[in-house]
Structure formats: C-alpha cells, structure tokens
Short mmCIF file of C-alpha atoms in Angstrom, two decimals:
data_model
loop_
_atom_site.label_atom_id
_atom_site.label_comp_id
_atom_site.label_asym_id
_atom_site.label_seq_id
_atom_site.Cartn_x
_atom_site.Cartn_y
_atom_site.Cartn_z
CA MET I 1 25.87 -28.10 -31.61
CA THR I 2 24.93 -30.45 -28.77
CA MET I 3 24.01 -29.74 -25.18
CA SER I 4 24.95 -31.77 -22.11
CA ARG I 5 22.23 -32.90 -19.76
CA SER I 6 23.32 -30.31 -17.10
CA ASN I 7 23.17 -27.55 -19.70
CA ILE I 8 19.72 -28.65 -20.74
CA ILE I 9 18.52 -28.64 -17.14
CA PHE I 10 20.00 -25.17 -16.53
CA PHE I 11 18.30 -23.99 -19.74
CA ILE I 12 14.83 -25.36 -19.04
CA LEU I 13 14.88 -24.71 -15.28
CA PRO I 14 13.74 -21.03 -15.53
CA PHE I 15 10.91 -21.98 -17.87
CA LEU I 16 9.83 -24.89 -15.69
CA SER I 17 9.89 -22.69 -12.66
CA ALA I 18 7.79 -20.08 -14.42
CA PHE I 19 5.34 -22.70 -15.61
CA LEU I 20 5.01 -24.17 -12.11
CA LEU I 21 4.52 -20.70 -10.72
CA ILE I 22 1.75 -19.87 -13.24
CA SER I 23 0.11 -23.25 -12.73
CA SER I 24 0.26 -22.86 -8.96
CA SER I 25 -1.11 -19.35 -9.18
CA LYS I 26 -4.06 -20.48 -11.31
CA ALA I 27 -4.75 -23.37 -9.10
CA ALA I 28 -4.57 -21.09 -6.10
CA GLU I 29 -7.00 -18.64 -7.58
CA GLN I 30 -9.46 -21.44 -8.19
CA ASN I 31 -9.13 -22.61 -4.56
CA PHE I 32 -9.06 -19.09 -3.14
CA SER I 33 -12.08 -17.94 -5.08
CA SER I 34 -14.38 -20.19 -3.23
CA PRO I 35 -17.36 -17.88 -3.95
CA GLU I 36 -19.67 -20.03 -1.83
CA LYS I 37 -17.51 -19.11 1.22
CA LEU I 38 -17.58 -15.38 0.62
CA VAL I 39 -20.29 -12.92 1.55
CA THR I 40 -21.17 -9.36 0.67
CA LEU I 41 -22.15 -6.71 3.23
CA LYS I 42 -24.67 -4.43 1.63
CA ASN I 43 -25.81 -0.92 2.53
CA GLY I 44 -27.89 0.74 -0.29
CA GLY I 45 -25.64 1.07 -3.24
CA THR I 46 -22.38 0.44 -1.32
CA SER I 47 -20.92 -2.84 -0.21
CA SER I 48 -17.94 -4.53 1.34
CA CYS I 49 -16.69 -8.00 2.04
CA GLY I 50 -16.80 -10.78 4.55
CA PHE I 51 -16.31 -14.54 4.55
CA ILE I 52 -17.49 -17.80 6.20
CA ALA I 53 -15.06 -19.76 8.38
CA LYS I 54 -14.98 -22.35 11.15
CA GLN I 55 -13.70 -21.56 14.62
CA ASP I 56 -13.97 -23.71 17.76
CA GLY I 57 -16.14 -26.18 15.89
CA LYS I 58 -18.67 -23.60 14.83
CA THR I 59 -19.34 -21.68 11.64
CA TYR I 60 -19.36 -17.86 11.58
CA VAL I 61 -19.31 -14.94 9.24
CA PHE I 62 -16.16 -12.93 9.75
CA THR I 63 -15.37 -9.37 8.74
CA SER I 64 -13.96 -6.08 10.09
CA LEU I 65 -15.54 -3.12 11.73
CA HIS I 66 -14.32 -0.94 8.82
CA ALA I 67 -16.09 -3.22 6.31
CA ILE I 68 -19.29 -2.75 8.25
CA GLY I 69 -18.77 0.95 8.10
CA MET I 70 -18.63 0.77 4.28
CA GLY I 71 -21.21 -1.95 3.68
CA GLY I 72 -23.46 -2.20 6.74
CA SER I 73 -24.50 -5.39 8.45
CA THR I 74 -26.97 -6.85 5.90
CA ILE I 75 -25.11 -10.07 4.84
CA LEU I 76 -25.73 -11.65 1.45
CA LYS I 77 -24.56 -14.92 -0.06
CA LYS I 78 -23.34 -15.30 -3.64
CA ASP I 79 -26.91 -15.91 -4.88
CA GLY I 80 -28.11 -12.65 -3.20
CA LYS I 81 -30.01 -14.43 -0.44
CA PRO I 82 -29.54 -13.09 3.12
CA VAL I 83 -27.51 -14.93 5.68
CA LYS I 84 -29.50 -15.36 8.90
CA THR I 85 -27.44 -14.34 11.92
CA THR I 86 -28.00 -14.42 15.60
CA GLN I 87 -25.26 -13.09 17.94
CA VAL I 88 -22.61 -10.57 16.90
CA GLU I 89 -19.27 -10.24 18.67
CA ILE I 90 -16.09 -8.21 18.26
CA ALA I 91 -12.55 -9.05 19.32
CA SER I 92 -11.25 -7.18 22.32
CA ASP I 93 -7.75 -6.44 21.04
CA ARG I 94 -8.10 -6.33 17.28
CA ASP I 95 -10.35 -5.48 14.38
CA ILE I 96 -12.50 -8.60 13.86
CA VAL I 97 -16.23 -8.94 13.92
CA ARG I 98 -17.98 -12.34 13.80
CA PHE I 99 -21.64 -13.20 13.40
CA SER I 100 -23.18 -16.45 14.61
CA ILE I 101 -25.23 -18.04 11.82
CA ASP I 102 -28.04 -20.54 11.86
CA ASP I 103 -26.88 -22.76 8.98
CA GLN I 104 -23.86 -24.62 10.29
CA THR I 105 -23.60 -26.71 7.10
CA MET I 106 -22.50 -23.76 4.91
CA PRO I 107 -19.11 -24.13 3.11
CA ALA I 108 -16.48 -22.50 5.22
CA PHE I 109 -12.74 -21.65 5.27
CA ASP I 110 -10.43 -23.15 7.92
CA PHE I 111 -7.91 -20.90 9.70
CA GLY I 112 -4.14 -21.35 9.48
CA ASP I 113 -1.93 -20.53 12.42
CA ILE I 114 1.45 -20.22 10.74
CA LEU I 115 2.50 -16.83 9.47
CA LYS I 116 6.01 -16.15 8.05
CA MET I 117 7.78 -13.20 6.43
CA ASP I 118 7.59 -13.15 2.67
CA GLU I 119 4.88 -15.87 2.59
CA PRO I 120 2.73 -15.36 -0.42
CA CYS I 121 -0.86 -14.42 0.39
CA THR I 122 -4.02 -13.91 -1.65
CA VAL I 123 -6.74 -11.46 -0.77
CA VAL I 124 -10.25 -12.21 -2.12
CA THR I 125 -12.79 -9.34 -2.14
CA THR I 126 -16.37 -9.30 -3.11
CA SER I 127 -18.33 -6.26 -4.04
CA LEU I 128 -21.86 -5.48 -5.26
CA ASN I 129 -22.20 -4.42 -8.91
CA PRO I 130 -25.28 -2.10 -8.82
CA GLU I 131 -25.57 -1.95 -12.59
CA LYS I 132 -25.74 -5.68 -13.05
CA ASN I 133 -27.14 -6.49 -9.55
CA VAL I 134 -24.55 -9.20 -9.23
CA THR I 135 -21.52 -9.78 -6.95
CA ASP I 136 -18.11 -9.18 -8.49
CA MET I 137 -15.02 -10.86 -7.15
CA LYS I 138 -11.48 -9.43 -7.11
CA ILE I 139 -8.29 -11.32 -6.37
CA SER I 140 -5.02 -9.62 -5.37
CA SER I 141 -1.82 -10.95 -3.88
CA GLY I 142 1.34 -9.99 -2.09
CA PRO I 143 3.86 -11.35 0.33
CA VAL I 144 3.82 -10.91 4.13
CA ALA I 145 5.87 -7.77 4.81
CA GLY I 146 5.56 -7.54 8.64
CA VAL I 147 4.35 -9.77 11.39
CA GLY I 148 3.08 -8.74 14.80
CA SER I 149 1.20 -10.52 17.65
CA ALA I 150 -2.22 -9.31 16.59
CA PHE I 151 -1.66 -7.77 13.20
CA PHE I 152 0.46 -8.24 10.10
CA ASN I 153 1.18 -6.39 6.89
CA ILE I 154 1.15 -7.55 3.29
CA ALA I 155 2.89 -5.78 0.37
CA SER I 156 -0.27 -5.42 -1.79
CA SER I 157 -0.42 -3.29 -4.96
CA GLU I 158 -3.84 -2.06 -4.00
CA LYS I 159 -3.88 1.72 -4.19
CA ASN I 160 -6.72 2.01 -1.63
CA PRO I 161 -6.28 -0.81 0.91
CA TYR I 162 -9.40 0.40 2.83
CA MET I 163 -11.58 -0.99 0.00
CA LEU I 164 -10.30 -4.46 0.85
CA ALA I 165 -11.47 -4.33 4.46
CA GLY I 166 -13.18 -7.42 5.64
CA SER I 167 -11.60 -9.63 2.96
CA PRO I 168 -9.96 -12.89 3.96
CA VAL I 169 -6.14 -13.18 3.57
CA ILE I 170 -5.45 -16.72 2.38
CA SER I 171 -2.28 -18.86 2.46
CA LYS I 172 -1.02 -20.95 -0.37
CA ASP I 173 -2.68 -23.99 1.19
CA GLY I 174 -6.09 -22.31 1.10
CA LYS I 175 -6.43 -21.39 4.78
CA VAL I 176 -7.32 -18.00 6.15
CA LEU I 177 -4.47 -16.16 7.90
CA GLY I 178 -6.34 -13.01 8.76
CA VAL I 179 -8.82 -10.24 7.86
CA VAL I 180 -7.92 -7.06 6.02
CA SER I 181 -8.43 -4.10 8.37
CA ALA I 182 -7.36 -0.42 8.08
CA ASP I 183 -4.26 1.41 9.26
CA ILE I 184 -4.34 4.39 11.57
CA PRO I 185 -4.31 7.50 9.40
CA SER I 186 -1.84 10.41 9.83
CA LEU I 187 -1.77 13.99 8.67
CA MET I 188 0.85 14.90 6.07
CA LYS I 189 2.32 18.11 4.87
CA VAL I 190 2.78 18.23 1.12
CA PRO I 191 4.98 20.88 -0.52
CA MET I 192 2.77 23.26 -2.41
CA ALA I 193 2.86 23.78 -6.15
CA VAL I 194 0.73 26.39 -7.92
CA LYS I 195 -1.40 23.83 -9.73
CA ASP I 196 -2.13 22.06 -6.41
CA VAL I 197 -3.48 25.10 -4.57
CA LYS I 198 -7.05 25.08 -5.71
CA VAL I 199 -10.46 23.69 -5.01
CA GLY I 200 -12.25 24.95 -8.06
CA LYS I 201 -10.92 24.93 -11.64
CA LYS I 202 -9.95 28.61 -11.88
CA GLN I 203 -8.42 29.28 -8.47
CA LYS I 204 -4.63 29.30 -8.22
CA GLN I 205 -2.75 31.08 -5.49
CA LYS I 206 0.87 31.34 -4.27
CA PRO I 207 1.97 32.38 -0.90
CA LYS I 208 3.31 35.94 -1.10
CA SER I 209 4.43 36.43 2.45
CA LYS I 210 6.08 34.43 5.24
CA SER I 211 2.76 34.36 7.00
CA ALA I 212 1.17 32.12 4.38
CA PRO I 213 1.79 28.40 4.57
CA GLU I 214 3.94 26.77 1.91
CA PHE I 215 2.35 23.35 1.90
CA ASN I 216 -1.03 21.63 1.60
CA TYR I 217 -2.39 18.97 3.94
CA SER I 218 -3.34 15.41 3.02
CA ILE I 219 -3.93 12.11 4.75
CA ASP I 220 -1.72 9.10 4.64
CA TRP I 221 -4.12 6.18 5.09
CA GLY I 222 -1.32 3.58 5.40
CA GLY I 223 -0.85 0.28 3.73
CA THR I 224 -2.54 -3.11 3.80
CA VAL I 225 -2.84 -3.94 7.48
CA CYS I 226 -4.40 -7.34 8.38
CA THR I 227 -5.72 -8.72 11.64
CA ARG I 228 -4.59 -12.11 12.81
CA ILE I 229 -7.10 -14.63 14.14
CA SER I 230 -6.23 -16.84 17.07
CA ASN I 231 -7.97 -19.31 19.27
CA ASP I 232 -7.28 -17.28 22.46
CA THR I 233 -9.12 -14.20 21.12
CA LYS I 234 -11.50 -12.66 23.70
CA TRP I 235 -14.91 -11.98 22.18
CA ILE I 236 -17.31 -9.27 23.31
CA SER I 237 -21.00 -9.48 22.60
CA VAL I 238 -22.44 -6.27 21.25
CA LYS I 239 -25.74 -5.00 20.02
CA PRO I 240 -26.09 -4.85 16.26
CA GLN I 241 -27.23 -1.17 16.26
CA GLU I 242 -24.27 -0.13 18.42
CA LEU I 243 -21.89 -1.95 16.14
CA THR I 244 -23.41 -0.30 13.03
CA ALA I 245 -23.33 3.17 14.64
CA THR I 246 -19.65 2.83 15.64
CA ALA I 247 -18.71 1.55 12.25
CA ARG I 248 -20.57 4.33 10.50
CA THR I 249 -18.80 6.96 12.63
CA LEU I 250 -15.44 5.64 11.46
CA SER I 251 -16.50 5.56 7.83
CA ASP I 252 -18.06 9.02 7.91
CA SER I 253 -14.89 10.43 9.55
CA ARG I 254 -12.82 9.05 6.71
CA ASN I 255 -15.13 10.44 4.06
CA PHE I 256 -15.30 13.86 5.88
CA ILE I 257 -11.58 14.35 6.14
CA ASN I 258 -11.05 13.60 2.37
CA GLY I 259 -13.43 16.49 1.52
CA TYR I 260 -12.40 18.78 4.35
CA LEU I 261 -8.72 19.09 3.74
CA PRO I 262 -8.78 20.56 0.19
CA VAL I 263 -10.94 23.47 1.55
CA LEU I 264 -8.68 23.69 4.61
CA SER I 265 -5.58 24.05 2.50
CA VAL I 266 -7.07 26.89 0.44
CA TRP I 267 -8.41 28.73 3.53
CA LEU I 268 -5.03 28.50 5.25
CA LEU I 269 -3.32 29.98 2.24
CA ASN I 270 -5.60 33.07 2.23
CA PRO I 271 -8.44 33.36 4.72
CA TYR I 272 -9.60 36.50 2.93
CA ALA I 273 -10.11 34.87 -0.44
CA GLN I 274 -13.17 33.18 -1.89
CA ILE I 275 -13.06 29.45 -2.21
CA ASN I 276 -14.29 28.08 -5.55
CA ALA I 277 -15.43 24.71 -4.43
CA GLY I 278 -17.29 22.33 -6.72
CA ASP I 279 -20.70 20.76 -6.51
CA ASP I 280 -19.23 17.79 -4.66
CA THR I 281 -18.38 19.90 -1.62
CA LEU I 282 -19.27 18.24 1.67
CA PRO I 283 -22.86 19.04 2.67
CA ASP I 284 -21.66 19.60 6.24
CA ILE I 285 -19.53 22.54 5.36
CA ARG I 286 -21.54 23.93 2.44
CA PRO I 287 -23.43 26.50 4.59
CA TRP I 288 -20.08 27.72 6.08
CA LEU I 289 -18.59 27.94 2.62
CA ASP I 290 -21.51 29.90 1.17
CA GLU I 291 -21.33 32.39 4.02
CA HIS I 292 -17.60 32.69 3.76
CA ASN I 293 -17.80 33.46 0.03
CA LYS I 294 -20.56 36.00 0.55
CA LYS I 295 -18.53 37.86 3.18
CA THR I 296 -15.38 37.83 1.09
CA GLU I 297 -16.86 38.77 -2.28
CA ASN I 298 -15.62 42.40 -1.99
CA ASN I 299 -12.36 41.64 -0.22
CA ALA I 300 -10.22 42.10 -3.27
CA LYS I 301 -11.45 45.72 -3.56
CA TYR I 302 -11.06 46.40 0.16
CA ILE I 303 -7.49 45.09 0.16
CA SER I 304 -6.72 47.25 -2.85
CA ASN I 305 -7.92 50.27 -0.74
CA ILE I 306 -5.82 49.21 2.27
CA ARG I 307 -2.75 48.99 0.12
CA GLU I 308 -3.33 52.50 -1.18
CA ASP I 309 -3.81 54.03 2.30
CA ALA I 310 -3.41 51.66 5.24
CA ASN I 311 -3.97 54.36 7.90
CA HIS I 312 -7.26 55.60 6.34
CA PHE I 313 -8.70 52.08 5.98
CA GLN I 314 -7.39 50.80 9.32
CA GLU I 315 -10.89 50.11 10.66
CA GLN I 316 -11.92 48.18 7.55
CA ALA I 317 -8.77 46.08 7.88
CA ARG I 318 -9.68 45.33 11.54
CA GLN I 319 -13.24 44.27 10.54
CA MET I 320 -11.86 41.96 7.88
CA GLN I 321 -9.48 40.40 10.42
CA ASP I 322 -12.31 39.86 12.97
CA SER I 323 -14.48 38.28 10.22
CA ALA I 324 -11.65 35.94 9.07
CA ARG I 325 -10.94 34.88 12.66
CA SER I 326 -14.63 34.13 13.15
CA ASP I 327 -14.63 32.08 10.07
CA GLY I 328 -11.66 30.12 11.35
CA VAL I 329 -13.34 29.35 14.65
CA ARG I 330 -16.42 28.10 12.87
CA PHE I 331 -14.44 26.06 10.44
CA SER I 332 -12.42 24.49 13.22
CA ALA I 333 -15.63 23.41 14.97
CA PHE I 334 -16.29 20.85 12.21
CA SER I 335 -13.03 19.04 13.03
CA SER I 336 -13.56 19.43 16.80
CA SER I 337 -17.05 17.83 16.69
CA ARG I 338 -15.60 14.88 14.67
CA SER I 339 -12.90 14.40 17.26
CA THR I 340 -15.58 14.24 20.06
CA ALA I 341 -17.85 11.90 18.09
CA ILE I 342 -15.10 9.40 17.26
CA ARG I 343 -13.75 9.35 20.80
CA ASN I 344 -17.07 8.03 21.96
CA SER I 345 -16.45 4.83 19.97
CA LYS I 346 -15.70 2.43 22.85
CA LEU I 347 -17.14 -0.92 21.91
CA SER I 348 -13.85 -2.63 22.69
CA PRO I 349 -10.38 -1.78 24.05
CA TYR I 350 -9.02 -1.93 20.52
CA MET I 351 -11.68 0.33 19.02
CA GLU I 352 -11.24 2.72 21.86
CA PHE I 353 -7.45 2.86 21.05
CA TYR I 354 -8.04 3.17 17.27
CA SER I 355 -10.67 5.88 17.71
CA SER I 356 -8.49 7.85 20.13
CA GLU I 357 -5.60 7.80 17.62
CA MET I 358 -7.88 8.89 14.78
CA ALA I 359 -9.30 11.67 16.98
CA LYS I 360 -5.76 13.01 17.40
CA MET I 361 -5.69 13.78 13.67
CA PHE I 362 -8.72 15.98 14.08
CA ASP I 363 -7.31 17.66 17.11
CA GLU I 364 -4.14 18.41 15.17
CA ILE I 365 -6.21 20.03 12.47
CA CYS I 366 -7.94 22.20 15.05
CA GLN I 367 -4.54 23.36 16.40
CA ILE I 368 -3.42 24.22 12.83
CA ILE I 369 -6.55 26.34 12.16
CA SER I 370 -6.29 27.96 15.57
CA ALA I 371 -2.66 28.94 14.97
CA ARG I 372 -3.63 30.42 11.53
CA TYR I 373 -6.51 32.54 12.66
CA SER I 374 -4.50 33.75 15.67
CA THR I 375 -1.90 35.25 13.25
CA LEU I 376 -4.63 37.37 11.62
CA SER I 377 -4.76 39.67 14.65
CA TYR I 378 -1.36 41.17 13.78
CA ILE I 379 -1.00 40.47 10.03
CA TYR I 380 -2.73 42.92 7.67
CA PRO I 381 -5.08 41.57 5.04
CA ASP I 382 -2.94 43.16 2.26
CA ASP I 383 0.00 40.88 3.19
CA LEU I 384 -1.78 37.93 1.59
CA VAL I 385 -2.60 36.95 -1.93
CA THR I 386 -6.14 37.42 -3.21
CA ASN I 387 -8.01 35.79 -6.04
CA ASP I 388 -7.52 38.70 -8.39
CA SER I 389 -3.66 38.37 -8.26
CA LYS I 390 -1.94 37.61 -11.39
CA ASN I 391 -0.18 34.21 -11.60
#
C-alpha cells in the first residue's frame, strides 16, 4: 500500500503540530521562567510573588496589593538577598503596586501592549518553601477569556487564583501583559445537605420548620482577574506602612470570612444549639463561641420541657429567645466591624471602590443575621432542631 504526498502530509500534520506545540511550550517555559526577573514577597512563613520590569526607561518591582497582603513588603531576589527599594507607588485606577529600586541593571521584563481574546498566556509564580528555605517556582497557563480597559481575565485551571496574586502574566513572546489581581467576592447560597450542616465532626442538623434556613452560605472568590499595565497609568506615592496596613486589612478580611461562614451557617440553622467547632476556629470569635456553648448546654432539656407544657414554661422560652437574640447581635458585630475597617481603605480610587464592594458582603451578612434573630421573638425554641435530635 502506498500513500500519496498529500495523504502523507495530512497524516503527519497532526503529529507535527503537536510536536511544535510541545517544543514551543517548553521553549516558552524556559523564557518565561526567568527566575532572575522574579521576586518573592516574604512575611514570616508566608510569601507571595512579584517581578522586575522596565517602564518609562526605569526598572521597578511590580506586584499587586493583594500579594502584599499575603506576603508583606520585604522583597527578596532568587538568591534570598533583599531588593533595596526607595519610593513605593500604587496605580490610581487598578491593582498595581510598583517599587523604585536602586539597582537599575537588574534583569527585567518588558511590557507588551497587545492583548487579544484567546491569546495564550503564562503565569509565573514564586513562593517561599519554608522547609527547604528556598524559592519554588510554579508555571500555569491559559488563554485570555475577557478583555477590558484596565483588567482582563484568563481561563486558568488554578483552583485558588488568589494565590497567584502579584504574578506576571506573560505573552508567547515573553513580554508581560499584566499582573494577577483578585476578583471582588460575592456571597452565595448553597443548598443544604445533611452532611454539609456541621462545624464539628459529630454535629448534623436538618431544618425541621419553615423558620429554619434551607441553605448554607459560602463565598465565590471569582476567577483569575489580571490588571493591565499601560503607559498612561496615574501613579500615587504612598507610605510603606500605610500600604502594608491596607493590604493586611484586605488579607485578614478574606481569612476571616472563610472561618466565619461555617459558624454562621450552623447558628442560622439553630440559634439554640451548641456549635461543635474545631481547634482551628477563628481566635476572634472563640470567646463568643465559648460563651454561646455555655449558655446553650442545657437547651435540649429546656426545649423538651417546653414541648411537654408550653404554657408552664413560657417564661423559660422567653429567656431563651432573649439570650439567642443577644447572641445574634454580638455575632453580627464581628461582621459589622470588618465592614467598617475595610471601608477605611482609601489609598487610591480603585482601592476605595474595591473595599466598598467587599464591605457590602459584610453588610449583607449583618442583614442576614439581623433577619434571623428578629424571627426569634415570635418563633418558639421548640420549633427548631436541637443537637439531640435523631438523624
């Protein structure tokens, strides 16, 4: 059997394309790695990423405010030596931070100004390996999935895009297209399953009445949002300590909400029940949680009495309702204080907008808690499920 030249071409074309794609990818990784152009932002045992690039004829370290929130503002080169910085600036309308550096001869990326849909991009991220005391490098890729004037999106397979914050997004020709930032979070309602309604290992509850919620709450942190860099960006000079404080407020708020919502979901389901939280419960709410559990340790017995004779134990029911409402007010205060703190983050117009949007999430949580403890004034405690209920 013989094959014509055209048949041979059609036969080998897919293999040739695959070979070229693999070769291109490997070559790209070598170019994109450029470890001497990457930096690590360190804060104790945590770290994040940044990179060195040229803009307007000068060399800077670039990163994002979210990366500083994770890793601080101590900047290290690949060899672990600190990068000496002078002035620090943030972009007025987007999430970019740049540090002026003394050494203008350091290897640096160039910026690209062309961004197209479906364009392949590579994200290079450094992180500190505390066990080996070395810097690890991670490379991920994805096509451009959305383009805006100041931001763009890439279809990354990264499960937690926030961990990429501060990383350069690099085009196929090795130029930086932008900096990985963080999306604005939103509160989500998740349909409740029995196995999901728990904080501790043993606690499982199902809503028994229409007054109990039928869903849990979680946060959608969004996808991989990246900030574009342009020559007409307006830069605002800021004090390093103010920058670090604002960045830390954002980071702390993210960490807080992840630990707050599981407790919230259980309390909403049954404000009269104990919450079997683990040792990793947020330190901020541990005193509230301990007091809540102490006040509710006999509630199962009290509710049993109320079910037997509601009229006789009417005063006891009222006291339980008052106590649960008081718990709700105190629990809501944690979210309210976070909303106030984050609204004070006004280093730039963009950060004022981002902080305001994130504060709305905490305000929404306060409204949810308020609506819940308001219902306790007219719903008897025996209308809810307790920890001693059989599943």
